[in-house]
PDB file of C-alpha atoms and ligand atoms in Angstrom:
ATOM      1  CA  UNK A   1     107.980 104.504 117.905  1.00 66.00           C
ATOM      2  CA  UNK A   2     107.996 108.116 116.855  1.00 85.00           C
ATOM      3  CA  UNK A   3     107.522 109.322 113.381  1.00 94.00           C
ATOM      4  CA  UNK A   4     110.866 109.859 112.727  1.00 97.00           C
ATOM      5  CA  UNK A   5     110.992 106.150 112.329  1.00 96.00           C
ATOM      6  CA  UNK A   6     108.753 105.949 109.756  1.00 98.00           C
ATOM      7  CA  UNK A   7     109.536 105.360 105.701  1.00 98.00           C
ATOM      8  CA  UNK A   8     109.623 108.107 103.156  1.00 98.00           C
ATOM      9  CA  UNK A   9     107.524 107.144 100.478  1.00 98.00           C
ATOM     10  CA  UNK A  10     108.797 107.574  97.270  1.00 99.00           C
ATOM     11  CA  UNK A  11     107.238 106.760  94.029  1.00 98.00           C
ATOM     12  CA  UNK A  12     107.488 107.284  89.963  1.00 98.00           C
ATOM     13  CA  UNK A  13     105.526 105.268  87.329  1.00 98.00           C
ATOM     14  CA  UNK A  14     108.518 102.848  86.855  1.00 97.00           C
ATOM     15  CA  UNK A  15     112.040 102.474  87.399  1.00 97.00           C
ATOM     16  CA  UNK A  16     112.864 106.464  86.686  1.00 98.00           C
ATOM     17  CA  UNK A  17     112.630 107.492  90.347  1.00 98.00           C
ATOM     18  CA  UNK A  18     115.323 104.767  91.166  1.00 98.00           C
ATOM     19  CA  UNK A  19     117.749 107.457  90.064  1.00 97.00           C
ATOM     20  CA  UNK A  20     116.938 110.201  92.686  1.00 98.00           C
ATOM     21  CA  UNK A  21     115.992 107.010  95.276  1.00 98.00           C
ATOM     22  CA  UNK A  22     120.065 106.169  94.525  1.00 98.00           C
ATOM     23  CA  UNK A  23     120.670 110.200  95.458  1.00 98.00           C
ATOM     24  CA  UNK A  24     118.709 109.970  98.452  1.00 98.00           C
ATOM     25  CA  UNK A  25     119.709 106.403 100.183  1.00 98.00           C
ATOM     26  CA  UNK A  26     123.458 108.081  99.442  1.00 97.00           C
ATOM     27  CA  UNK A  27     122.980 111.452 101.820  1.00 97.00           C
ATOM     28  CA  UNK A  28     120.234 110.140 104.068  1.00 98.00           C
ATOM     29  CA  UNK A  29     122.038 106.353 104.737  1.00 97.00           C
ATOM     30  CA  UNK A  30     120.570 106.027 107.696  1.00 98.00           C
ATOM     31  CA  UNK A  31     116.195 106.538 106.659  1.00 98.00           C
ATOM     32  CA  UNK A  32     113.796 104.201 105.566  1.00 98.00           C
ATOM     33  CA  UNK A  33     112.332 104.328 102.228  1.00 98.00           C
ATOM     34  CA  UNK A  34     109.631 102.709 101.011  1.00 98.00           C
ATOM     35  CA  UNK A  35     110.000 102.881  96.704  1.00 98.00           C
ATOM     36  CA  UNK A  36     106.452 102.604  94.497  1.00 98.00           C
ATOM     37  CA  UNK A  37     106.255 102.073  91.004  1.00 98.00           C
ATOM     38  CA  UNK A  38     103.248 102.668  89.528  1.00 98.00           C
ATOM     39  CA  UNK A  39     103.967 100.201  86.856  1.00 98.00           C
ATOM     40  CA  UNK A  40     100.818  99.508  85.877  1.00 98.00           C
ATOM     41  CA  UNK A  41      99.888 102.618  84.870  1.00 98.00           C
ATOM     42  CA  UNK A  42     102.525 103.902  83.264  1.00 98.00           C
ATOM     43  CA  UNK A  43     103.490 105.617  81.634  1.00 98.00           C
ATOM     44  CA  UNK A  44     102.448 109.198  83.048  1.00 98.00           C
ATOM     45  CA  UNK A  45     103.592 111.427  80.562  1.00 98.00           C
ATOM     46  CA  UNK A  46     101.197 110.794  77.645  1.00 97.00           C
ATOM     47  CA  UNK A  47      98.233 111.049  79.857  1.00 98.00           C
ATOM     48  CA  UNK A  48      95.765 113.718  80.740  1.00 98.00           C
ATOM     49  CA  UNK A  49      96.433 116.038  84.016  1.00 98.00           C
ATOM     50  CA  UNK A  50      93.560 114.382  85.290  1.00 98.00           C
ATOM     51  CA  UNK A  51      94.239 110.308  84.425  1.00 98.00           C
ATOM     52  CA  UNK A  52      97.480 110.922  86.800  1.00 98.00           C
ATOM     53  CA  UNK A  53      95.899 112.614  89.508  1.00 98.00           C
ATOM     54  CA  UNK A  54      93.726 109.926  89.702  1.00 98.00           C
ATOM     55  CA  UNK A  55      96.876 106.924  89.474  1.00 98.00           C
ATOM     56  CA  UNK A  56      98.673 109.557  91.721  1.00 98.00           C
ATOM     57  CA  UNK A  57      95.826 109.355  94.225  1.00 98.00           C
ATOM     58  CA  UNK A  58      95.477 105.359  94.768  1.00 98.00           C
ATOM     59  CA  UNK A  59      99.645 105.367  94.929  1.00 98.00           C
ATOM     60  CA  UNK A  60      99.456 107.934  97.595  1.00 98.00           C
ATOM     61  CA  UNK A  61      96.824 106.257  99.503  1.00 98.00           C
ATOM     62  CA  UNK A  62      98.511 102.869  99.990  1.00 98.00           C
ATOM     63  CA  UNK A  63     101.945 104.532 101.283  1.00 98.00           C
ATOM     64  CA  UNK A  64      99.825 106.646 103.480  1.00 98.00           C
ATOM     65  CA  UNK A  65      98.349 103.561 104.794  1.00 98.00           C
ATOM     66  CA  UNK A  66     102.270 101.834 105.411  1.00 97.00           C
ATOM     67  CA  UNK A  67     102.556 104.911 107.576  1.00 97.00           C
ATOM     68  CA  UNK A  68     105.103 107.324 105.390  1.00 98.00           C
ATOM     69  CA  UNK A  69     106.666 110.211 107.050  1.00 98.00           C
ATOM     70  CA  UNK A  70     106.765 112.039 104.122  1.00 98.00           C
ATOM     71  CA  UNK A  71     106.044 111.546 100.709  1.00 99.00           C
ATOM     72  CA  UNK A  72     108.930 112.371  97.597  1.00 99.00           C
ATOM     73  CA  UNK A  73     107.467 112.420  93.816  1.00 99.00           C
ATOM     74  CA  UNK A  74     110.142 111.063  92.085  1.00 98.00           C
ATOM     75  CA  UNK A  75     108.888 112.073  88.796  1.00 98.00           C
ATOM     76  CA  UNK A  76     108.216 115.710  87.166  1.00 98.00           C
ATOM     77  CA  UNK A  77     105.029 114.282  85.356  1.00 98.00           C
ATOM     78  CA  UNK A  78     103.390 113.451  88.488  1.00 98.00           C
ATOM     79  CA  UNK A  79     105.091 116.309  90.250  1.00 98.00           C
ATOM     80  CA  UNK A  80     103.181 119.092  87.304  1.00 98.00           C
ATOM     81  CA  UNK A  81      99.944 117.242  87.091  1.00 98.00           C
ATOM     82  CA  UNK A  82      99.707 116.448  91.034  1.00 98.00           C
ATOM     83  CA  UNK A  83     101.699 118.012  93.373  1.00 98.00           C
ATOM     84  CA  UNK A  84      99.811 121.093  94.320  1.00 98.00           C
ATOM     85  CA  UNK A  85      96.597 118.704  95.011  1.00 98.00           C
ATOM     86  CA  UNK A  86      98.356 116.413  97.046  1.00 98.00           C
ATOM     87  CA  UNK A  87     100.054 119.384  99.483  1.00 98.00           C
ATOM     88  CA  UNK A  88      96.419 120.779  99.704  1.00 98.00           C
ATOM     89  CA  UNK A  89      95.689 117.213 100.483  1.00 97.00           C
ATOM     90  CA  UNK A  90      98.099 115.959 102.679  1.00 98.00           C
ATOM     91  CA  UNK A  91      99.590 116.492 106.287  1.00 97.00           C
ATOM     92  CA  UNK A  92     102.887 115.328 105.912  1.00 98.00           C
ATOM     93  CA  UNK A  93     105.612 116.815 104.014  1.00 98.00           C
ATOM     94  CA  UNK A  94     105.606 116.509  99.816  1.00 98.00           C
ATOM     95  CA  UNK A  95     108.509 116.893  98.055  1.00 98.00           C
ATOM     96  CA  UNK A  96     108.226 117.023  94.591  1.00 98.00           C
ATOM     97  CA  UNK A  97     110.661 117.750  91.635  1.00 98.00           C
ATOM     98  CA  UNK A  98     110.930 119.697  88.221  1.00 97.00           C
ATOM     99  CA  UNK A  99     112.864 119.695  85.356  1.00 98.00           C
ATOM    100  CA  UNK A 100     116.479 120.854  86.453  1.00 98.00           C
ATOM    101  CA  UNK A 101     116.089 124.373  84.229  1.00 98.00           C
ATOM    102  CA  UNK A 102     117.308 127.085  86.991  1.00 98.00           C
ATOM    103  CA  UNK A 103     120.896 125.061  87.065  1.00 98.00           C
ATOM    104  CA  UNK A 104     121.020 125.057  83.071  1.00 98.00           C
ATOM    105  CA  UNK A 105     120.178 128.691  83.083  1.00 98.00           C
ATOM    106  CA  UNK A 106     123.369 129.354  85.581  1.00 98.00           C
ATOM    107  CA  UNK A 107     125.455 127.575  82.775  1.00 97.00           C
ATOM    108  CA  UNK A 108     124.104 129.076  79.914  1.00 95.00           C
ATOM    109  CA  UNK A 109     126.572 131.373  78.175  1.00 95.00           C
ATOM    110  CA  UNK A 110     124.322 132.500  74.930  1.00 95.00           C
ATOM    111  CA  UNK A 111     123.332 129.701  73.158  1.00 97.00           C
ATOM    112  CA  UNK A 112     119.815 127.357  73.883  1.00 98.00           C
ATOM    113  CA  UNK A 113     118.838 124.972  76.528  1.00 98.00           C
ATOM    114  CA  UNK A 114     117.131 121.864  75.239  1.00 98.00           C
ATOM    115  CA  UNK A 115     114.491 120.286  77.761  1.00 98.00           C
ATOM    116  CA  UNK A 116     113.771 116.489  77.406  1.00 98.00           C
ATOM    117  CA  UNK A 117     110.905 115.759  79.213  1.00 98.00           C
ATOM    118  CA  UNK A 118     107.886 114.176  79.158  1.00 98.00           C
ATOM    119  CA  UNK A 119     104.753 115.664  76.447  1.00 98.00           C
ATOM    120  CA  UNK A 120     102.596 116.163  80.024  1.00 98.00           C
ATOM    121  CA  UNK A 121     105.456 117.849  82.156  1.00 98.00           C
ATOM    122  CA  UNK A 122     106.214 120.461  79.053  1.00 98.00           C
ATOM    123  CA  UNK A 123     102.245 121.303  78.882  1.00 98.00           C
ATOM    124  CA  UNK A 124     101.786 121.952  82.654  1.00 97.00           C
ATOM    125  CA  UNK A 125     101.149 125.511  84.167  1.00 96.00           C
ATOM    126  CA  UNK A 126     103.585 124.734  86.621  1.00 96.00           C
ATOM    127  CA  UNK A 127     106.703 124.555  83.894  1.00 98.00           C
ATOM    128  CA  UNK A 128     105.345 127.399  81.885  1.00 98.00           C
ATOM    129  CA  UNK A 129     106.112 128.933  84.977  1.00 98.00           C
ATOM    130  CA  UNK A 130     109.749 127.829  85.519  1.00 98.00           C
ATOM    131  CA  UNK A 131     110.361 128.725  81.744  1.00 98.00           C
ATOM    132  CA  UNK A 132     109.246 132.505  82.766  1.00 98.00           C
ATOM    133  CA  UNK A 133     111.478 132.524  85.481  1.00 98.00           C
ATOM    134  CA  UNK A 134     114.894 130.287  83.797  1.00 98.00           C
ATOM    135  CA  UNK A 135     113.438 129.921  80.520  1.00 98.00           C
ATOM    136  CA  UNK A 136     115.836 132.040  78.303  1.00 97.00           C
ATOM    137  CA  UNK A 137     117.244 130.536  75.332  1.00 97.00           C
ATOM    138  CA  UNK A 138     115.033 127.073  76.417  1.00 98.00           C
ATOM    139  CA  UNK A 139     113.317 125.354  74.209  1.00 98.00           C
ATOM    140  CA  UNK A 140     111.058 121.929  74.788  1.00 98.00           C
ATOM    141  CA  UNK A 141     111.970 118.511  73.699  1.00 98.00           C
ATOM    142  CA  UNK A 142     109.217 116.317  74.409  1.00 98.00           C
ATOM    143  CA  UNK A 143     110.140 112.841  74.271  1.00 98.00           C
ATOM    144  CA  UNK A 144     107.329 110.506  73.807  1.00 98.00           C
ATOM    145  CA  UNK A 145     108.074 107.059  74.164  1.00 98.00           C
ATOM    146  CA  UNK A 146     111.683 107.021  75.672  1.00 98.00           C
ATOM    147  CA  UNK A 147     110.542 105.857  79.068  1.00 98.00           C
ATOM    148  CA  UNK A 148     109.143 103.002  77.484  1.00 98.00           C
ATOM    149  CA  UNK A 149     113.111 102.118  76.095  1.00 98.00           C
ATOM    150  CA  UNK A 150     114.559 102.954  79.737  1.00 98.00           C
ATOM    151  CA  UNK A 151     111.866 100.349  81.109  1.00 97.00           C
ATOM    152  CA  UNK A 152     112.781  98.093  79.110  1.00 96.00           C
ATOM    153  CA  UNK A 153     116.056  98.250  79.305  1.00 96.00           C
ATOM    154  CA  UNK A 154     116.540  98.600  75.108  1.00 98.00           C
ATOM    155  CA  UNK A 155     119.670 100.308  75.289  1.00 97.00           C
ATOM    156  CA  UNK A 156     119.854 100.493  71.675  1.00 98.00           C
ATOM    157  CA  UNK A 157     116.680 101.739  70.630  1.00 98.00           C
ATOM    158  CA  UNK A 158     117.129 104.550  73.098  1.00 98.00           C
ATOM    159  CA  UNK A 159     120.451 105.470  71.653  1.00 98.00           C
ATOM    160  CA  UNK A 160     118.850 105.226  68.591  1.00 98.00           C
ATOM    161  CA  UNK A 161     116.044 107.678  69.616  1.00 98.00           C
ATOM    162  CA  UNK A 162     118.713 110.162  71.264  1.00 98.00           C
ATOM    163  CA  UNK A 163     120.312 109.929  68.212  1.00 97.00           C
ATOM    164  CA  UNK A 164     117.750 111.022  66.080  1.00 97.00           C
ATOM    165  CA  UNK A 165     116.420 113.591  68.276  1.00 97.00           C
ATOM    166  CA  UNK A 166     119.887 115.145  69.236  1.00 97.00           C
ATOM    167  CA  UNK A 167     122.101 114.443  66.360  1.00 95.00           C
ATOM    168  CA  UNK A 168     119.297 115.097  63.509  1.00 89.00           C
ATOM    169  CA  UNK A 169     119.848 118.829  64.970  1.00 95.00           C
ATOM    170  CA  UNK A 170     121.999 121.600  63.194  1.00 94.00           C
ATOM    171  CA  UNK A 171     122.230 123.740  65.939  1.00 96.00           C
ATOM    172  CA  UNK A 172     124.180 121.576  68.608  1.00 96.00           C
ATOM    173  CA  UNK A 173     127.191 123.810  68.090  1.00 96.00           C
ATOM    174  CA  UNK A 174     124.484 126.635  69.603  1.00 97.00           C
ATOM    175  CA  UNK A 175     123.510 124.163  72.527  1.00 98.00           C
ATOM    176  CA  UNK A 176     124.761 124.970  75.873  1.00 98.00           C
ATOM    177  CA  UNK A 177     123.075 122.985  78.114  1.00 98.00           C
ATOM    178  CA  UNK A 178     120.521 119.869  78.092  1.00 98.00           C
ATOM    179  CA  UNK A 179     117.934 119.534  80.992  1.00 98.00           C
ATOM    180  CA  UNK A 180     117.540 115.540  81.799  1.00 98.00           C
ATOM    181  CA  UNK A 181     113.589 116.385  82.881  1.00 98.00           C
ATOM    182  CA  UNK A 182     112.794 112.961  83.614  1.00 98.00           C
ATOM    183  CA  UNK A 183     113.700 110.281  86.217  1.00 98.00           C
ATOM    184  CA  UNK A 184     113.930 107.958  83.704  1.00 98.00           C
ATOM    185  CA  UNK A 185     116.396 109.580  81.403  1.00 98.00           C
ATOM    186  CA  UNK A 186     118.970 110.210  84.474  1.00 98.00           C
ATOM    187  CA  UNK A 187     119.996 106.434  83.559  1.00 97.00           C
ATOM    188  CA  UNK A 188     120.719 107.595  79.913  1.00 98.00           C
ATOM    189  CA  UNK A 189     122.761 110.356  81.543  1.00 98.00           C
ATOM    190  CA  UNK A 190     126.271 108.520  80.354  1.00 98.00           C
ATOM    191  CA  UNK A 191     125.270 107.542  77.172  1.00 98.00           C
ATOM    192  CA  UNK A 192     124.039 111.076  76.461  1.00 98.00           C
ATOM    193  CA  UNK A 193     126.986 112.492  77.342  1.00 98.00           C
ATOM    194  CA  UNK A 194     129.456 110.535  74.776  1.00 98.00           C
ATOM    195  CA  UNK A 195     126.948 111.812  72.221  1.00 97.00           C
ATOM    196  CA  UNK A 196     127.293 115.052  72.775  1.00 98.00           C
ATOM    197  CA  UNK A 197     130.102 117.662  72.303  1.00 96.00           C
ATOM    198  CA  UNK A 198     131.928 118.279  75.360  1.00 96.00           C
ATOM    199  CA  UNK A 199     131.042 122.049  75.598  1.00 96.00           C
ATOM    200  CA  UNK A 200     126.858 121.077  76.450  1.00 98.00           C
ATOM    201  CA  UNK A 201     126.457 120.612  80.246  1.00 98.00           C
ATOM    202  CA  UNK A 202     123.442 117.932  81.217  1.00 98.00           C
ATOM    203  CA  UNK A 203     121.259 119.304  84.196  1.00 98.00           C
ATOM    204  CA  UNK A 204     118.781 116.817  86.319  1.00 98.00           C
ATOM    205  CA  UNK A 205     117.182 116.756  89.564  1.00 98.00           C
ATOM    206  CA  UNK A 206     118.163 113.868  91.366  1.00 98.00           C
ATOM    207  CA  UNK A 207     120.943 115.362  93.671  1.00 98.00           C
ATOM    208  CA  UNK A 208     119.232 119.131  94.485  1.00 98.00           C
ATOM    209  CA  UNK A 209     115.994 116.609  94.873  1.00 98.00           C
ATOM    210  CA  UNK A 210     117.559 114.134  97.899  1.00 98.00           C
ATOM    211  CA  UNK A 211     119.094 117.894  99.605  1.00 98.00           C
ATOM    212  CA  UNK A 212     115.595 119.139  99.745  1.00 98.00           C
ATOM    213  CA  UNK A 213     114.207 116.224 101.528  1.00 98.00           C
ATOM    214  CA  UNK A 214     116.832 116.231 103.797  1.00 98.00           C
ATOM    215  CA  UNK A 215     116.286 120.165 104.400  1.00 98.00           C
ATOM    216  CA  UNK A 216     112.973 119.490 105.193  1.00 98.00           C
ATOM    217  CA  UNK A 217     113.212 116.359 107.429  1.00 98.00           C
ATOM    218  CA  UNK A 218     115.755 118.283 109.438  1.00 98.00           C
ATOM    219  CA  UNK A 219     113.022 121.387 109.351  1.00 98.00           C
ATOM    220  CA  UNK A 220     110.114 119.224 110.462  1.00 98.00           C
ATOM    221  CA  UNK A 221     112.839 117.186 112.929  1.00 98.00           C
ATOM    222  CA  UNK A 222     111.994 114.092 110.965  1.00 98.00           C
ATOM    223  CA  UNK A 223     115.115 113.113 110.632  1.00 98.00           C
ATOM    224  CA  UNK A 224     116.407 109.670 110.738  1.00 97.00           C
ATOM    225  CA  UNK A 225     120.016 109.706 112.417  1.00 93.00           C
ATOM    226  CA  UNK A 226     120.620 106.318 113.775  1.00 93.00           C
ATOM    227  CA  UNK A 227     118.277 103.811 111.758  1.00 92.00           C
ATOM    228  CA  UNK A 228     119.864 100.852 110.207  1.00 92.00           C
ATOM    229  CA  UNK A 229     118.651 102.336 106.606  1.00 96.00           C
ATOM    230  CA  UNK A 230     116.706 100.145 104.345  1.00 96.00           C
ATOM    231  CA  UNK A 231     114.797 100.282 100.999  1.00 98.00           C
ATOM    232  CA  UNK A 232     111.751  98.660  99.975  1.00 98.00           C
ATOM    233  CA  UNK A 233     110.159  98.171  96.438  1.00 98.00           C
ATOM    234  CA  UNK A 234     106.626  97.880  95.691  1.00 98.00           C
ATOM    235  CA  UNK A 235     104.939  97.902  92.559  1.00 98.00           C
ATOM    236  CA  UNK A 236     101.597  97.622  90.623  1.00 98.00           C
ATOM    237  CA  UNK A 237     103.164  95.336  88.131  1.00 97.00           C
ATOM    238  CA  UNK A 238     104.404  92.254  88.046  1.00 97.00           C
ATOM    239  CA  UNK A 239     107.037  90.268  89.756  1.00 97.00           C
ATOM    240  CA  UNK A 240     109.341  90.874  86.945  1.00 96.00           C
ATOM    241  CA  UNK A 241     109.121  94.646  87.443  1.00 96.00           C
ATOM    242  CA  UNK A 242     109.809  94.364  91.240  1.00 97.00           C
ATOM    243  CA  UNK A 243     112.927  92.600  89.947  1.00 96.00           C
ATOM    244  CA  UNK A 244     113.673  95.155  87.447  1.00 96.00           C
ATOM    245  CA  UNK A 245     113.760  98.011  90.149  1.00 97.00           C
ATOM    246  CA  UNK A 246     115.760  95.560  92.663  1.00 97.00           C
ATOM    247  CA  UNK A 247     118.335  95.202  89.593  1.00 96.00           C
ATOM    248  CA  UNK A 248     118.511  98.799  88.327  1.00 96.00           C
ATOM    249  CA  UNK A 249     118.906  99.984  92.380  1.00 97.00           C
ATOM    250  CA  UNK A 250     121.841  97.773  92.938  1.00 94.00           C
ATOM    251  CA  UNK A 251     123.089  99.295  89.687  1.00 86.00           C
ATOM    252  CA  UNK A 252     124.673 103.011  90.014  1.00 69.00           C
ATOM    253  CA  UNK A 253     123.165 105.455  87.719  1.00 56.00           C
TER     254      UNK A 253
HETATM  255  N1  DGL B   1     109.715 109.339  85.302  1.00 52.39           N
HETATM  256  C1  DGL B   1     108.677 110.248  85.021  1.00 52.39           C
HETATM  257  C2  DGL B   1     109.149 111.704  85.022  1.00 52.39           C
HETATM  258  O1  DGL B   1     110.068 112.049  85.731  1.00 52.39           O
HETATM  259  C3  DGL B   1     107.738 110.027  83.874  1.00 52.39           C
HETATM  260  C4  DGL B   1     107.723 108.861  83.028  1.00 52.39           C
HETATM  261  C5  DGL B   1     106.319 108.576  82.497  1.00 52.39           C
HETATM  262  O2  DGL B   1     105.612 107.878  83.189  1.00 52.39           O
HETATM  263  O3  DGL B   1     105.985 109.043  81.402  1.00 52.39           O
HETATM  264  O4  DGL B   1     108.598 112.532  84.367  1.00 52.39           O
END
């Protein structure tokens, strides 16, 4: 069997990475992926740089040994804390993501950029990096403790914690454009947008994510053209949280 009939590994701490999975099974119908949520040790984002390389490491190694093709880090946390250890690390391709900041910046008239994302991702090298390059007019909205509501699945106290954080402000009439920087808070994407005037755009990942692996599956003729497609969750936690991804998957973002 060649390697082009091998999984993509993908993995997040939790469900998050179920939203670019969704982008990815939708252009690439026809690959295998193999989903892992690091459950377990979630979440990420309120760790050190160093606790996640180390959960990072031990997710990495068990879809290495299921034979991945290449690997996608569904999640910016992991993606800033571990991404340029893993490519250092790793033979086969790693595609990673970051907070969707560049496409904001294209939409930005004059006003700010608000960046929800995770207290780890907003401390990382690698973003204050992105904010020299995009970062006019951005400012960071760390979110501890909203993964937590998208896991489980408490509608209403995230609403209540977007309301708070977004509403609360007095400069939303200044706002042009909020940066989703999280898997996870791609599935709050609708409820987000009735909250906020129509003029602010919402920027994530998941879409420019699934072209890039498809760029470079094509690039490393990896590609996956006539497979019957397939998706397969594993998890560190518990049965219930393998049903939880199997639920939110079969559920459009
Ligand atoms: N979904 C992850 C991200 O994109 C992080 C969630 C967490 O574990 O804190 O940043």
């Amino acid at each position: 069997m060649s390697a082009r009939q091998d999984p993509i590994g993908v993995f997040d701490s939790g469900i998050g990475g179920i939203s670019t999975l969704q982008s990815m099974v939708r252009i690439l119908p026809k690959e295998r992926f193999l989903f892992y949520g690091d459950v377990a040790n979630a979440p990420y984002g309120t760790k050190r740089t160093e606790e996640v390389i180390f959960c990072v490491r031990k997710v990495v190694q068990h879809l290495l040994e299921r034979r991945i093709k290449a690997l996608v880090i569904a999640c910016n946390t992991a993606t800033g804390a571990a991404a340029a250890v893993l490519r250092s690390e790793l033979t086969i391709p790693v595609i990673g993501m970051e907070p969707a900041l560049k496409p904001a910046s294209e939409l930005r008239h004059d006003g700010k950029i608000l960046v929800l994302a995770t207290p780890l991702t907003l401390k990382q090298e690698k973003f204050e990096r992105l904010m020299a390059l995009y970062g006019r007019g951005a400012e960071k909205v760390p979110c501890p403790g909203l993964m937590e509501l998208v896991e489980g699945e408490d509608d209403e106290g995230a609403r209540a914690y977007l309301e708070r954080l977004l509403l609360g402000r007095k400069d939303l009439d200044r706002v042009d454009a909020v940066v989703l920087g999280c898997t996870h808070y791609v599935f709050l994407k609708p409820m987000i947008r009735a909250m906020l005037p129509e003029h602010i755009a919402i920027t994530e990942g998941s879409e420019g994510t699934a072209r890039q692996l498809r760029r470079v599956l094509a690039r490393e003729d990896l590609l996956n053209e006539d497979g019957p497609g397939e998706v397969i969750f594993e998890t560190s936690g518990s049965p219930e949280s393998l049903e939880l991804m199997k639920r939110r998957m079969a559920r459009e973002a």
